[in-house]
Tab-separated table of C-alpha atoms in Angstrom:
chain	number	residue	atom	x	y	z
A	1	UNK	CA	-14.103	-35.828	-121.367
A	2	UNK	CA	-11.146	-34.929	-119.245
A	3	UNK	CA	-7.563	-34.608	-120.307
A	4	UNK	CA	-6.609	-30.979	-120.239
A	5	UNK	CA	-4.655	-29.253	-117.517
A	6	UNK	CA	-4.843	-25.681	-116.295
A	7	UNK	CA	-1.330	-24.884	-117.394
A	8	UNK	CA	1.728	-26.946	-118.054
A	9	UNK	CA	1.525	-30.520	-119.310
A	10	UNK	CA	3.585	-33.056	-117.446
A	11	UNK	CA	6.240	-35.173	-119.142
A	12	UNK	CA	4.935	-38.671	-119.781
A	13	UNK	CA	1.287	-37.629	-119.653
A	14	UNK	CA	-0.930	-39.770	-121.901
A	15	UNK	CA	-1.849	-38.192	-125.211
A	16	UNK	CA	-5.478	-37.806	-126.107
A	17	UNK	CA	-8.609	-37.618	-124.009
A	18	UNK	CA	-9.255	-39.562	-120.829
A	19	UNK	CA	-12.640	-41.224	-120.754
A	20	UNK	CA	-13.510	-41.169	-117.067
A	21	UNK	CA	-15.104	-38.253	-115.230
A	22	UNK	CA	-13.277	-36.239	-112.644
A	23	UNK	CA	-15.614	-34.875	-109.980
A	24	UNK	CA	-14.213	-32.715	-107.207
A	25	UNK	CA	-15.931	-31.951	-103.912
A	26	UNK	CA	-14.446	-28.989	-102.069
A	27	UNK	CA	-15.455	-27.442	-98.782
A	28	UNK	CA	-14.124	-26.638	-95.336
A	29	UNK	CA	-13.783	-29.198	-92.594
A	30	UNK	CA	-17.305	-29.711	-91.257
A	31	UNK	CA	-18.988	-28.788	-94.536
A	32	UNK	CA	-20.119	-32.398	-94.924
A	33	UNK	CA	-17.675	-33.081	-97.720
A	34	UNK	CA	-16.673	-36.575	-96.697
A	35	UNK	CA	-20.267	-37.632	-96.077
A	36	UNK	CA	-21.258	-36.303	-99.485
A	37	UNK	CA	-18.394	-38.096	-101.215
A	38	UNK	CA	-19.519	-41.377	-99.613
A	39	UNK	CA	-23.150	-40.815	-100.687
A	40	UNK	CA	-22.045	-39.867	-104.171
A	41	UNK	CA	-19.921	-42.946	-104.483
A	42	UNK	CA	-22.736	-45.204	-103.345
A	43	UNK	CA	-25.163	-43.629	-105.779
A	44	UNK	CA	-22.791	-43.735	-108.757
A	45	UNK	CA	-21.929	-47.363	-108.136
A	46	UNK	CA	-25.597	-48.295	-107.910
A	47	UNK	CA	-25.939	-46.513	-111.248
A	48	UNK	CA	-23.242	-48.781	-112.623
A	49	UNK	CA	-20.211	-46.499	-112.719
A	50	UNK	CA	-16.801	-47.600	-111.537
A	51	UNK	CA	-15.630	-45.137	-108.896
A	52	UNK	CA	-12.199	-44.443	-107.473
A	53	UNK	CA	-11.959	-41.965	-104.664
A	54	UNK	CA	-9.014	-39.859	-103.757
A	55	UNK	CA	-8.224	-37.134	-101.270
A	56	UNK	CA	-5.353	-35.059	-100.048
A	57	UNK	CA	-2.498	-36.599	-98.133
A	58	UNK	CA	-3.211	-40.147	-99.190
A	59	UNK	CA	-0.399	-40.894	-101.592
A	60	UNK	CA	2.075	-43.646	-100.872
A	61	UNK	CA	4.980	-41.372	-101.637
A	62	UNK	CA	4.998	-38.581	-99.087
A	63	UNK	CA	1.976	-38.846	-96.812
A	64	UNK	CA	4.151	-40.116	-93.948
A	65	UNK	CA	6.490	-37.163	-94.339
A	66	UNK	CA	3.595	-34.708	-94.313
A	67	UNK	CA	2.292	-36.197	-91.064
A	68	UNK	CA	5.747	-35.980	-89.560
A	69	UNK	CA	6.220	-32.396	-90.698
A	70	UNK	CA	2.847	-31.422	-89.271
A	71	UNK	CA	3.639	-32.950	-85.926
A	72	UNK	CA	6.858	-31.007	-85.681
A	73	UNK	CA	5.296	-27.835	-87.176
A	74	UNK	CA	8.755	-27.171	-88.488
A	75	UNK	CA	8.263	-26.544	-92.176
A	76	UNK	CA	7.987	-23.090	-93.704
A	77	UNK	CA	5.089	-21.967	-95.904
A	78	UNK	CA	6.845	-22.534	-99.210
A	79	UNK	CA	8.231	-25.886	-98.177
A	80	UNK	CA	4.888	-27.192	-96.991
A	81	UNK	CA	3.120	-25.913	-100.123
A	82	UNK	CA	5.624	-27.756	-102.311
A	83	UNK	CA	5.414	-30.914	-100.225
A	84	UNK	CA	1.643	-30.920	-100.778
A	85	UNK	CA	2.241	-30.309	-104.477
A	86	UNK	CA	4.562	-33.330	-104.633
A	87	UNK	CA	1.939	-35.413	-102.891
A	88	UNK	CA	-0.754	-34.217	-105.263
A	89	UNK	CA	1.429	-34.824	-108.330
A	90	UNK	CA	2.032	-38.366	-107.136
A	91	UNK	CA	-1.690	-39.013	-106.802
A	92	UNK	CA	-2.432	-37.391	-110.112
A	93	UNK	CA	0.119	-39.456	-112.013
A	94	UNK	CA	-0.181	-42.744	-110.187
A	95	UNK	CA	-3.853	-42.826	-109.309
A	96	UNK	CA	-6.105	-40.238	-110.932
A	97	UNK	CA	-4.812	-40.421	-114.502
A	98	UNK	CA	-4.682	-44.248	-114.640
A	99	UNK	CA	-8.232	-44.451	-113.240
A	100	UNK	CA	-9.546	-41.919	-115.748
A	101	UNK	CA	-7.732	-43.697	-118.571
A	102	UNK	CA	-9.519	-46.881	-117.545
A	103	UNK	CA	-12.838	-45.049	-117.762
A	104	UNK	CA	-13.540	-44.833	-114.041
A	105	UNK	CA	-15.076	-41.864	-112.328
A	106	UNK	CA	-12.667	-40.243	-109.932
A	107	UNK	CA	-14.249	-38.630	-106.895
A	108	UNK	CA	-11.830	-36.213	-105.284
A	109	UNK	CA	-12.454	-35.336	-101.658
A	110	UNK	CA	-10.708	-31.948	-102.022
A	111	UNK	CA	-8.340	-31.019	-104.825
A	112	UNK	CA	-5.733	-28.366	-105.613
A	113	UNK	CA	-8.121	-25.592	-104.514
A	114	UNK	CA	-7.809	-26.434	-100.832
A	115	UNK	CA	-4.034	-26.563	-101.218
A	116	UNK	CA	-3.986	-23.232	-103.022
A	117	UNK	CA	-6.248	-21.549	-100.457
A	118	UNK	CA	-4.165	-22.835	-97.550
A	119	UNK	CA	-0.928	-21.641	-99.148
A	120	UNK	CA	-2.315	-18.224	-100.053
A	121	UNK	CA	-3.742	-17.456	-96.621
A	122	UNK	CA	-0.284	-18.311	-95.284
A	123	UNK	CA	1.426	-15.773	-97.511
A	124	UNK	CA	1.945	-17.372	-100.931
A	125	UNK	CA	0.998	-15.264	-103.918
A	126	UNK	CA	-2.067	-16.307	-105.903
A	127	UNK	CA	-0.087	-16.297	-109.149
A	128	UNK	CA	2.544	-18.547	-107.694
A	129	UNK	CA	-0.014	-21.016	-106.349
A	130	UNK	CA	-1.939	-21.059	-109.622
A	131	UNK	CA	1.163	-21.757	-111.664
A	132	UNK	CA	2.655	-24.338	-109.331
A	133	UNK	CA	-0.601	-26.316	-109.552
A	134	UNK	CA	-0.965	-25.627	-113.260
A	135	UNK	CA	-0.253	-29.270	-114.011
A	136	UNK	CA	-3.553	-30.379	-112.416
A	137	UNK	CA	-6.257	-31.816	-114.672
A	138	UNK	CA	-9.326	-29.661	-115.157
A	139	UNK	CA	-12.171	-31.465	-113.429
A	140	UNK	CA	-15.505	-32.098	-115.176
A	141	UNK	CA	-17.229	-30.616	-112.148
A	142	UNK	CA	-16.207	-28.829	-108.978
A	143	UNK	CA	-18.837	-28.881	-106.250
A	144	UNK	CA	-18.215	-26.416	-103.457
A	145	UNK	CA	-20.046	-27.120	-100.208
A	146	UNK	CA	-20.598	-23.875	-98.352
A	147	UNK	CA	-21.545	-23.667	-94.705
A	148	UNK	CA	-21.589	-20.822	-92.185
A	149	UNK	CA	-18.647	-20.634	-89.770
A	150	UNK	CA	-20.949	-21.258	-86.774
A	151	UNK	CA	-22.156	-24.470	-88.347
A	152	UNK	CA	-18.598	-25.525	-89.185
A	153	UNK	CA	-17.693	-24.829	-85.586
A	154	UNK	CA	-20.409	-27.041	-84.131
A	155	UNK	CA	-19.742	-29.868	-86.571
A	156	UNK	CA	-16.005	-29.606	-85.855
A	157	UNK	CA	-16.507	-29.807	-82.119
A	158	UNK	CA	-18.968	-32.633	-82.611
A	159	UNK	CA	-16.442	-34.562	-84.656
A	160	UNK	CA	-13.220	-34.018	-82.706
A	161	UNK	CA	-14.656	-33.159	-79.298
A	162	UNK	CA	-12.688	-29.923	-79.602
A	163	UNK	CA	-11.243	-27.669	-82.278
A	164	UNK	CA	-8.551	-29.095	-84.519
A	165	UNK	CA	-5.178	-27.317	-84.425
A	166	UNK	CA	-4.813	-27.039	-88.214
A	167	UNK	CA	-8.446	-26.335	-89.026
A	168	UNK	CA	-8.254	-23.482	-86.531
A	169	UNK	CA	-5.156	-22.159	-88.281
A	170	UNK	CA	-3.236	-22.144	-84.998
A	171	UNK	CA	0.052	-22.304	-86.921
A	172	UNK	CA	-0.715	-18.820	-88.268
A	173	UNK	CA	-0.623	-17.263	-84.813
A	174	UNK	CA	-3.735	-15.210	-85.501
A	175	UNK	CA	-4.739	-15.622	-81.878
A	176	UNK	CA	-3.661	-17.778	-78.955
A	177	UNK	CA	-7.325	-18.507	-78.413
A	178	UNK	CA	-8.575	-21.532	-80.396
A	179	UNK	CA	-12.112	-20.254	-80.657
A	180	UNK	CA	-11.119	-16.855	-81.942
A	181	UNK	CA	-8.430	-18.270	-84.218
A	182	UNK	CA	-10.928	-20.690	-85.747
A	183	UNK	CA	-13.207	-17.853	-86.884
A	184	UNK	CA	-10.377	-15.653	-88.108
A	185	UNK	CA	-8.877	-18.533	-90.076
A	186	UNK	CA	-12.156	-19.785	-91.574
A	187	UNK	CA	-12.972	-16.244	-92.602
A	188	UNK	CA	-9.705	-15.903	-94.498
A	189	UNK	CA	-10.128	-19.302	-96.119
A	190	UNK	CA	-13.654	-18.519	-97.162
A	191	UNK	CA	-12.550	-15.257	-98.827
A	192	UNK	CA	-9.932	-17.199	-100.734
A	193	UNK	CA	-12.474	-19.818	-101.781
A	194	UNK	CA	-14.749	-17.053	-103.047
A	195	UNK	CA	-11.984	-15.843	-105.283
A	196	UNK	CA	-11.150	-19.372	-106.451
A	197	UNK	CA	-14.816	-20.044	-107.082
A	198	UNK	CA	-14.985	-17.153	-109.535
A	199	UNK	CA	-11.727	-18.061	-111.199
A	200	UNK	CA	-12.386	-21.761	-111.616
A	201	UNK	CA	-16.170	-21.893	-111.947
A	202	UNK	CA	-17.231	-23.822	-108.858
A	203	UNK	CA	-20.802	-25.017	-108.442
A	204	UNK	CA	-21.755	-23.745	-105.017
A	205	UNK	CA	-24.097	-25.808	-102.886
A	206	UNK	CA	-25.706	-24.643	-99.639
A	207	UNK	CA	-24.257	-27.050	-97.088
A	208	UNK	CA	-25.965	-25.541	-94.053
A	209	UNK	CA	-28.711	-28.096	-94.652
A	210	UNK	CA	-29.055	-31.782	-93.806
A	211	UNK	CA	-26.939	-34.295	-95.779
A	212	UNK	CA	-29.937	-35.599	-97.786
A	213	UNK	CA	-30.828	-32.149	-99.065
A	214	UNK	CA	-27.229	-31.424	-99.992
A	215	UNK	CA	-26.954	-34.769	-101.736
A	216	UNK	CA	-30.063	-34.065	-103.782
A	217	UNK	CA	-28.524	-30.869	-105.125
A	218	UNK	CA	-25.208	-32.519	-105.846
A	219	UNK	CA	-26.926	-35.358	-107.718
A	220	UNK	CA	-28.575	-32.800	-109.968
A	221	UNK	CA	-25.187	-31.351	-110.782
A	222	UNK	CA	-23.518	-34.705	-111.371
A	223	UNK	CA	-26.260	-36.451	-113.349
A	224	UNK	CA	-25.819	-34.438	-116.568
A	225	UNK	CA	-22.181	-35.571	-116.791
A	226	UNK	CA	-23.481	-39.042	-117.620
A	227	UNK	CA	-26.160	-37.924	-120.010
A	228	UNK	CA	-29.132	-40.216	-120.405
A	229	UNK	CA	-27.572	-43.016	-118.410
A	230	UNK	CA	-28.123	-41.287	-115.075
A	231	UNK	CA	-31.179	-42.845	-113.453
A	232	UNK	CA	-31.430	-40.194	-110.769
A	233	UNK	CA	-31.506	-37.315	-113.193
A	234	UNK	CA	-34.074	-34.749	-112.115
A	235	UNK	CA	-37.420	-35.257	-113.752
A	236	UNK	CA	-37.984	-32.622	-116.394
A	237	UNK	CA	-41.150	-30.625	-115.979
A	238	UNK	CA	-41.855	-30.005	-119.621
A	239	UNK	CA	-41.920	-33.338	-121.315
A	240	UNK	CA	-41.621	-33.386	-125.021
A	241	UNK	CA	-44.599	-35.326	-126.299
A	242	UNK	CA	-43.730	-38.651	-127.851
A	243	UNK	CA	-43.763	-38.553	-131.571
A	244	UNK	CA	-47.135	-39.777	-132.586
A	245	UNK	CA	-48.157	-41.019	-135.977
B	1	UNK	CA	7.840	-15.810	-97.443
B	2	UNK	CA	7.270	-16.183	-101.137
B	3	UNK	CA	8.422	-13.681	-103.701
B	4	UNK	CA	5.823	-12.408	-106.118
B	5	UNK	CA	8.277	-11.788	-108.876
B	6	UNK	CA	10.543	-14.631	-109.892
B	7	UNK	CA	14.243	-13.942	-110.072
B	8	UNK	CA	14.207	-10.527	-108.512
B	9	UNK	CA	17.106	-9.446	-106.353
B	10	UNK	CA	16.737	-10.136	-102.636
B	11	UNK	CA	17.489	-6.637	-101.398
B	12	UNK	CA	18.771	-7.945	-98.058
B	13	UNK	CA	21.971	-6.721	-96.435
B	14	UNK	CA	23.812	-10.015	-97.054
B	15	UNK	CA	25.268	-11.246	-100.324
B	16	UNK	CA	24.406	-14.460	-102.096
B	17	UNK	CA	27.283	-16.185	-103.920
B	18	UNK	CA	26.424	-19.280	-105.921
B	19	UNK	CA	28.668	-21.995	-107.340
B	20	UNK	CA	27.239	-24.050	-110.164
B	21	UNK	CA	28.578	-26.648	-112.585
B	22	UNK	CA	28.637	-30.342	-113.373
B	23	UNK	CA	29.732	-32.922	-110.831
B	24	UNK	CA	33.502	-33.013	-110.958
B	25	UNK	CA	33.796	-29.487	-112.346
B	26	UNK	CA	35.790	-28.371	-109.313
B	27	UNK	CA	33.162	-26.006	-107.941
B	28	UNK	CA	33.071	-27.497	-104.439
B	29	UNK	CA	36.826	-27.221	-104.037
B	30	UNK	CA	36.671	-23.593	-105.125
B	31	UNK	CA	33.708	-22.765	-102.910
B	32	UNK	CA	35.471	-24.199	-99.869
B	33	UNK	CA	38.690	-22.275	-100.615
B	34	UNK	CA	36.805	-19.063	-101.146
B	35	UNK	CA	34.869	-19.525	-97.911
B	36	UNK	CA	38.153	-19.984	-96.019
B	37	UNK	CA	39.580	-16.825	-97.503
B	38	UNK	CA	36.487	-14.743	-96.785
B	39	UNK	CA	36.420	-15.924	-93.159
B	40	UNK	CA	40.106	-15.134	-92.769
B	41	UNK	CA	39.366	-11.601	-93.921
B	42	UNK	CA	36.901	-11.206	-91.061
B	43	UNK	CA	33.667	-11.609	-93.023
B	44	UNK	CA	30.774	-13.573	-91.645
B	45	UNK	CA	30.354	-16.487	-94.007
B	46	UNK	CA	27.574	-19.027	-94.171
B	47	UNK	CA	28.193	-22.061	-96.346
B	48	UNK	CA	25.513	-24.415	-97.642
B	49	UNK	CA	25.452	-27.381	-99.997
B	50	UNK	CA	22.822	-28.991	-102.214
B	51	UNK	CA	22.449	-32.116	-100.143
B	52	UNK	CA	19.298	-34.105	-99.833
B	53	UNK	CA	17.812	-33.817	-96.382
B	54	UNK	CA	16.779	-36.952	-94.510
B	55	UNK	CA	13.191	-36.176	-95.353
B	56	UNK	CA	13.622	-36.157	-99.097
B	57	UNK	CA	16.324	-38.816	-99.219
B	58	UNK	CA	13.980	-41.325	-97.601
B	59	UNK	CA	11.079	-40.408	-99.873
B	60	UNK	CA	13.255	-40.758	-102.952
B	61	UNK	CA	14.574	-44.113	-101.764
B	62	UNK	CA	11.059	-45.396	-101.211
B	63	UNK	CA	9.776	-43.945	-104.480
B	64	UNK	CA	12.593	-45.560	-106.409
B	65	UNK	CA	11.943	-48.941	-104.844
B	66	UNK	CA	8.246	-48.820	-105.632
B	67	UNK	CA	8.816	-47.293	-109.071
B	68	UNK	CA	6.619	-44.338	-108.122
B	69	UNK	CA	8.902	-41.456	-109.036
B	70	UNK	CA	8.262	-39.491	-112.191
B	71	UNK	CA	10.145	-36.431	-113.496
B	72	UNK	CA	7.434	-34.279	-111.899
B	73	UNK	CA	7.496	-35.775	-108.417
B	74	UNK	CA	11.283	-35.964	-108.584
B	75	UNK	CA	11.359	-32.270	-109.421
B	76	UNK	CA	8.866	-31.274	-106.725
B	77	UNK	CA	10.629	-33.289	-104.039
B	78	UNK	CA	13.884	-31.519	-104.758
B	79	UNK	CA	12.020	-28.237	-104.640
B	80	UNK	CA	10.666	-29.184	-101.220
B	81	UNK	CA	14.165	-29.915	-100.067
B	82	UNK	CA	15.569	-26.683	-101.411
B	83	UNK	CA	12.663	-24.609	-100.065
B	84	UNK	CA	13.258	-26.078	-96.629
B	85	UNK	CA	16.962	-25.277	-96.823
B	86	UNK	CA	16.198	-21.849	-98.170
B	87	UNK	CA	13.673	-20.878	-95.500
B	88	UNK	CA	15.655	-22.415	-92.672
B	89	UNK	CA	19.303	-21.896	-93.597
B	90	UNK	CA	19.808	-19.426	-96.419
B	91	UNK	CA	17.294	-16.674	-95.760
B	92	UNK	CA	18.097	-15.880	-92.094
B	93	UNK	CA	21.858	-15.263	-92.613
B	94	UNK	CA	21.122	-13.376	-95.828
B	95	UNK	CA	18.800	-11.059	-93.938
B	96	UNK	CA	21.289	-10.822	-91.109
B	97	UNK	CA	24.005	-9.586	-93.441
B	98	UNK	CA	26.186	-12.640	-94.066
B	99	UNK	CA	28.057	-13.687	-97.152
B	100	UNK	CA	26.058	-16.788	-98.047
B	101	UNK	CA	28.029	-19.226	-100.202
B	102	UNK	CA	25.895	-21.864	-101.936
B	103	UNK	CA	27.442	-24.936	-103.491
B	104	UNK	CA	24.594	-25.323	-106.034
B	105	UNK	CA	21.369	-23.349	-106.037
B	106	UNK	CA	18.039	-23.361	-107.894
B	107	UNK	CA	19.942	-23.486	-111.220
B	108	UNK	CA	20.892	-27.076	-110.459
B	109	UNK	CA	17.180	-27.888	-110.445
B	110	UNK	CA	16.613	-25.894	-113.644
B	111	UNK	CA	19.177	-27.911	-115.573
B	112	UNK	CA	18.284	-31.314	-114.118
B	113	UNK	CA	14.535	-30.898	-114.497
B	114	UNK	CA	14.887	-29.563	-118.023
B	115	UNK	CA	17.060	-32.573	-118.898
B	116	UNK	CA	14.249	-34.806	-117.577
B	117	UNK	CA	11.640	-33.101	-119.745
B	118	UNK	CA	9.870	-30.822	-117.255
B	119	UNK	CA	8.534	-27.548	-118.601
B	120	UNK	CA	11.294	-25.001	-117.817
B	121	UNK	CA	8.808	-22.166	-117.232
B	122	UNK	CA	6.937	-24.251	-114.685
B	123	UNK	CA	10.149	-25.185	-112.880
B	124	UNK	CA	11.117	-21.518	-112.700
B	125	UNK	CA	7.768	-20.685	-111.160
B	126	UNK	CA	8.207	-23.312	-108.497
B	127	UNK	CA	11.502	-21.717	-107.516
B	128	UNK	CA	10.182	-18.167	-107.615
B	129	UNK	CA	10.860	-17.932	-103.883
B	130	UNK	CA	14.597	-18.104	-104.552
B	131	UNK	CA	16.000	-14.625	-105.251
B	132	UNK	CA	18.587	-13.839	-107.885
B	133	UNK	CA	22.079	-14.228	-106.411
B	134	UNK	CA	24.699	-11.478	-106.423
B	135	UNK	CA	27.018	-13.781	-108.339
B	136	UNK	CA	26.637	-17.112	-110.038
B	137	UNK	CA	30.004	-18.678	-110.803
B	138	UNK	CA	29.598	-21.370	-113.443
B	139	UNK	CA	32.490	-23.800	-113.563
B	140	UNK	CA	32.559	-24.845	-117.158
B	141	UNK	CA	34.360	-28.045	-118.223
B	142	UNK	CA	33.897	-30.653	-120.924
B	143	UNK	CA	31.996	-33.746	-119.755
B	144	UNK	CA	34.981	-35.936	-120.659
B	145	UNK	CA	37.083	-34.174	-118.023
B	146	UNK	CA	34.504	-34.636	-115.281
B	147	UNK	CA	34.283	-38.316	-116.112
B	148	UNK	CA	38.066	-38.647	-116.029
B	149	UNK	CA	38.187	-36.898	-112.651
B	150	UNK	CA	35.505	-39.197	-111.315
B	151	UNK	CA	37.287	-42.324	-112.441
B	152	UNK	CA	40.660	-41.060	-111.203
B	153	UNK	CA	39.302	-40.365	-107.737
B	154	UNK	CA	37.410	-43.683	-107.781
B	155	UNK	CA	34.108	-42.071	-107.027
B	156	UNK	CA	31.108	-44.202	-107.781
B	157	UNK	CA	28.695	-42.845	-110.353
B	158	UNK	CA	25.203	-42.976	-108.934
B	159	UNK	CA	22.014	-43.881	-110.734
B	160	UNK	CA	20.475	-40.407	-110.951
B	161	UNK	CA	23.765	-38.647	-111.696
B	162	UNK	CA	24.010	-40.861	-114.756
B	163	UNK	CA	20.369	-40.145	-115.605
B	164	UNK	CA	19.723	-43.892	-115.697
B	165	UNK	CA	16.033	-43.186	-114.995
B	166	UNK	CA	15.809	-41.652	-118.473
B	167	UNK	CA	16.869	-44.914	-120.154
B	168	UNK	CA	19.363	-43.152	-122.411
B	169	UNK	CA	21.573	-46.212	-122.365
B	170	UNK	CA	21.928	-49.466	-120.403
B	171	UNK	CA	25.604	-48.710	-119.918
B	172	UNK	CA	26.259	-46.549	-116.857
B	173	UNK	CA	29.189	-44.642	-118.392
B	174	UNK	CA	27.493	-44.048	-121.692
B	175	UNK	CA	24.336	-42.843	-119.929
B	176	UNK	CA	26.435	-40.608	-117.701
B	177	UNK	CA	28.088	-38.937	-120.684
B	178	UNK	CA	24.788	-38.400	-122.487
B	179	UNK	CA	22.972	-37.087	-119.441
B	180	UNK	CA	25.801	-34.835	-118.276
B	181	UNK	CA	26.034	-33.545	-121.859
B	182	UNK	CA	22.397	-32.498	-121.623
B	183	UNK	CA	23.052	-30.777	-118.306
B	184	UNK	CA	25.992	-28.931	-119.774
B	185	UNK	CA	23.937	-27.657	-122.704
B	186	UNK	CA	21.326	-26.399	-120.216
B	187	UNK	CA	24.010	-24.730	-118.103
B	188	UNK	CA	25.483	-23.063	-121.186
B	189	UNK	CA	22.053	-21.722	-122.075
B	190	UNK	CA	21.451	-20.375	-118.565
B	191	UNK	CA	24.908	-18.834	-118.515
B	192	UNK	CA	23.654	-16.422	-121.170
B	193	UNK	CA	20.067	-15.876	-120.027
B	194	UNK	CA	20.947	-15.477	-116.342
B	195	UNK	CA	24.277	-13.691	-116.711
B	196	UNK	CA	26.498	-16.277	-115.009
B	197	UNK	CA	30.153	-15.488	-114.437
B	198	UNK	CA	31.687	-18.257	-116.535
B	199	UNK	CA	34.874	-19.788	-115.140
B	200	UNK	CA	37.072	-21.889	-117.399
B	201	UNK	CA	37.495	-24.768	-114.993
B	202	UNK	CA	40.041	-26.677	-117.042
B	203	UNK	CA	42.741	-24.465	-115.492
B	204	UNK	CA	44.758	-24.913	-112.316
B	205	UNK	CA	43.018	-24.608	-108.948
B	206	UNK	CA	45.187	-21.675	-107.801
B	207	UNK	CA	44.585	-19.700	-110.973
B	208	UNK	CA	40.825	-20.091	-110.725
B	209	UNK	CA	40.796	-19.137	-107.047
B	210	UNK	CA	42.765	-15.973	-107.798
B	211	UNK	CA	40.247	-15.015	-110.443
B	212	UNK	CA	37.351	-15.527	-108.067
B	213	UNK	CA	38.924	-13.359	-105.381
B	214	UNK	CA	39.664	-10.616	-107.876
B	215	UNK	CA	36.155	-10.790	-109.241
B	216	UNK	CA	34.633	-10.358	-105.784
B	217	UNK	CA	36.786	-7.396	-104.738
B	218	UNK	CA	34.325	-4.718	-105.932
B	219	UNK	CA	31.403	-6.519	-104.335
B	220	UNK	CA	33.210	-6.692	-100.997
B	221	UNK	CA	34.146	-3.042	-100.945
B	222	UNK	CA	32.278	-1.399	-98.065
B	223	UNK	CA	30.788	-4.739	-97.049
B	224	UNK	CA	30.932	-4.911	-93.225
B	225	UNK	CA	33.152	-7.496	-91.552
B	226	UNK	CA	31.976	-9.600	-88.626
B	227	UNK	CA	33.233	-7.285	-85.901
B	228	UNK	CA	31.103	-4.457	-87.238
B	229	UNK	CA	28.025	-6.647	-86.990
B	230	UNK	CA	28.653	-7.406	-83.321
B	231	UNK	CA	29.412	-3.950	-81.946
B	232	UNK	CA	29.821	-0.333	-82.973
B	233	UNK	CA	33.145	1.332	-83.637
């Protein structure tokens, strides 16, 4: 049962528990996050659960402004961090909470952790980031897909045909060279995710493997949230013998 | 750049002078007069107002139309706006050694967000990047006077200024009085906790301006004028 936040409670937040499950999938670009979210959605729907998916930068309120700001690269660290927070708050209040109230499962393709990591590697303090995002709901499960930088690199190039400006952290001026910047940036992000993982209790999944293998692991983590109703729950090795007369 | 400790002093060579108070309290008139005087004395002055940028103004317009805005998003959007102004406009001259005069500062957000029910501690955290000013002049007046000034100068009362989003009353004037009353109580509280310099703004313009100039004299002692920033000697 969801319904509690990490810190402050927002005005107008519904009282009492929310009945839906909030499942978060985190991971770098190229970790297979989006593929996994799609597989998870398919599986949960086949199992009979209503699913709403959500990601970053998809709210009606400010997504256009974020795109514009990114194109111009004109916003400072604090400003951009707060713009993302506004966007997240909008999704939380107008999408995530209503869906959970209605009993749906919300699948989040990234959550506050990505936003916090991005802000911190750009100079925000961890305390500040944690408190700013303190209004976020505590998820029922956070799955963290981990892949080696070399693998992220090849998947990134495969996807975009080159390295993405933002995913290479080019705005941080770590290096003028995309290739070098990519590794420096991913290294910093991954250190930050390690810290977040300890703080927030992520379930880490080895995402260096093929999508099917990753999905199998994730299913095992998700199934218990639904108790006996999950058809794909892992078979238990030690069966309790049926009560016999 | 984000400060680790909220409300610590900036430590930069410039000085940060903040004007706060209700709409119609006379703070903008005083800020403009003070800016003129400081410039005439040879100081480098940078003046900035709490105006919504195009970015946020358009988001708020859209949000209002679609009924998407909540106290939280409203608060965060104003923080975005202020952070942008702070990083772009306020911080560079402050570091360069200017007298930065702000017609409204983070305190405006503190009082408005508190009046809309946001957790004050959370709001303070959001604005932790904004350092404590060298002076906060709080122009204190009864709400009835601000309303009278507004009506006399035929200024329209806008929706958010009247706190109409809070549904305190269907009547614009009644809502305005209630909402501005809340803001005033918040300002009065901050005046104590954040050591504002309280200005009785029911007095004449000239009198108030004289007080401000006298109050700033010690702070300006030994503060370099513009010429000294441009060349030695």
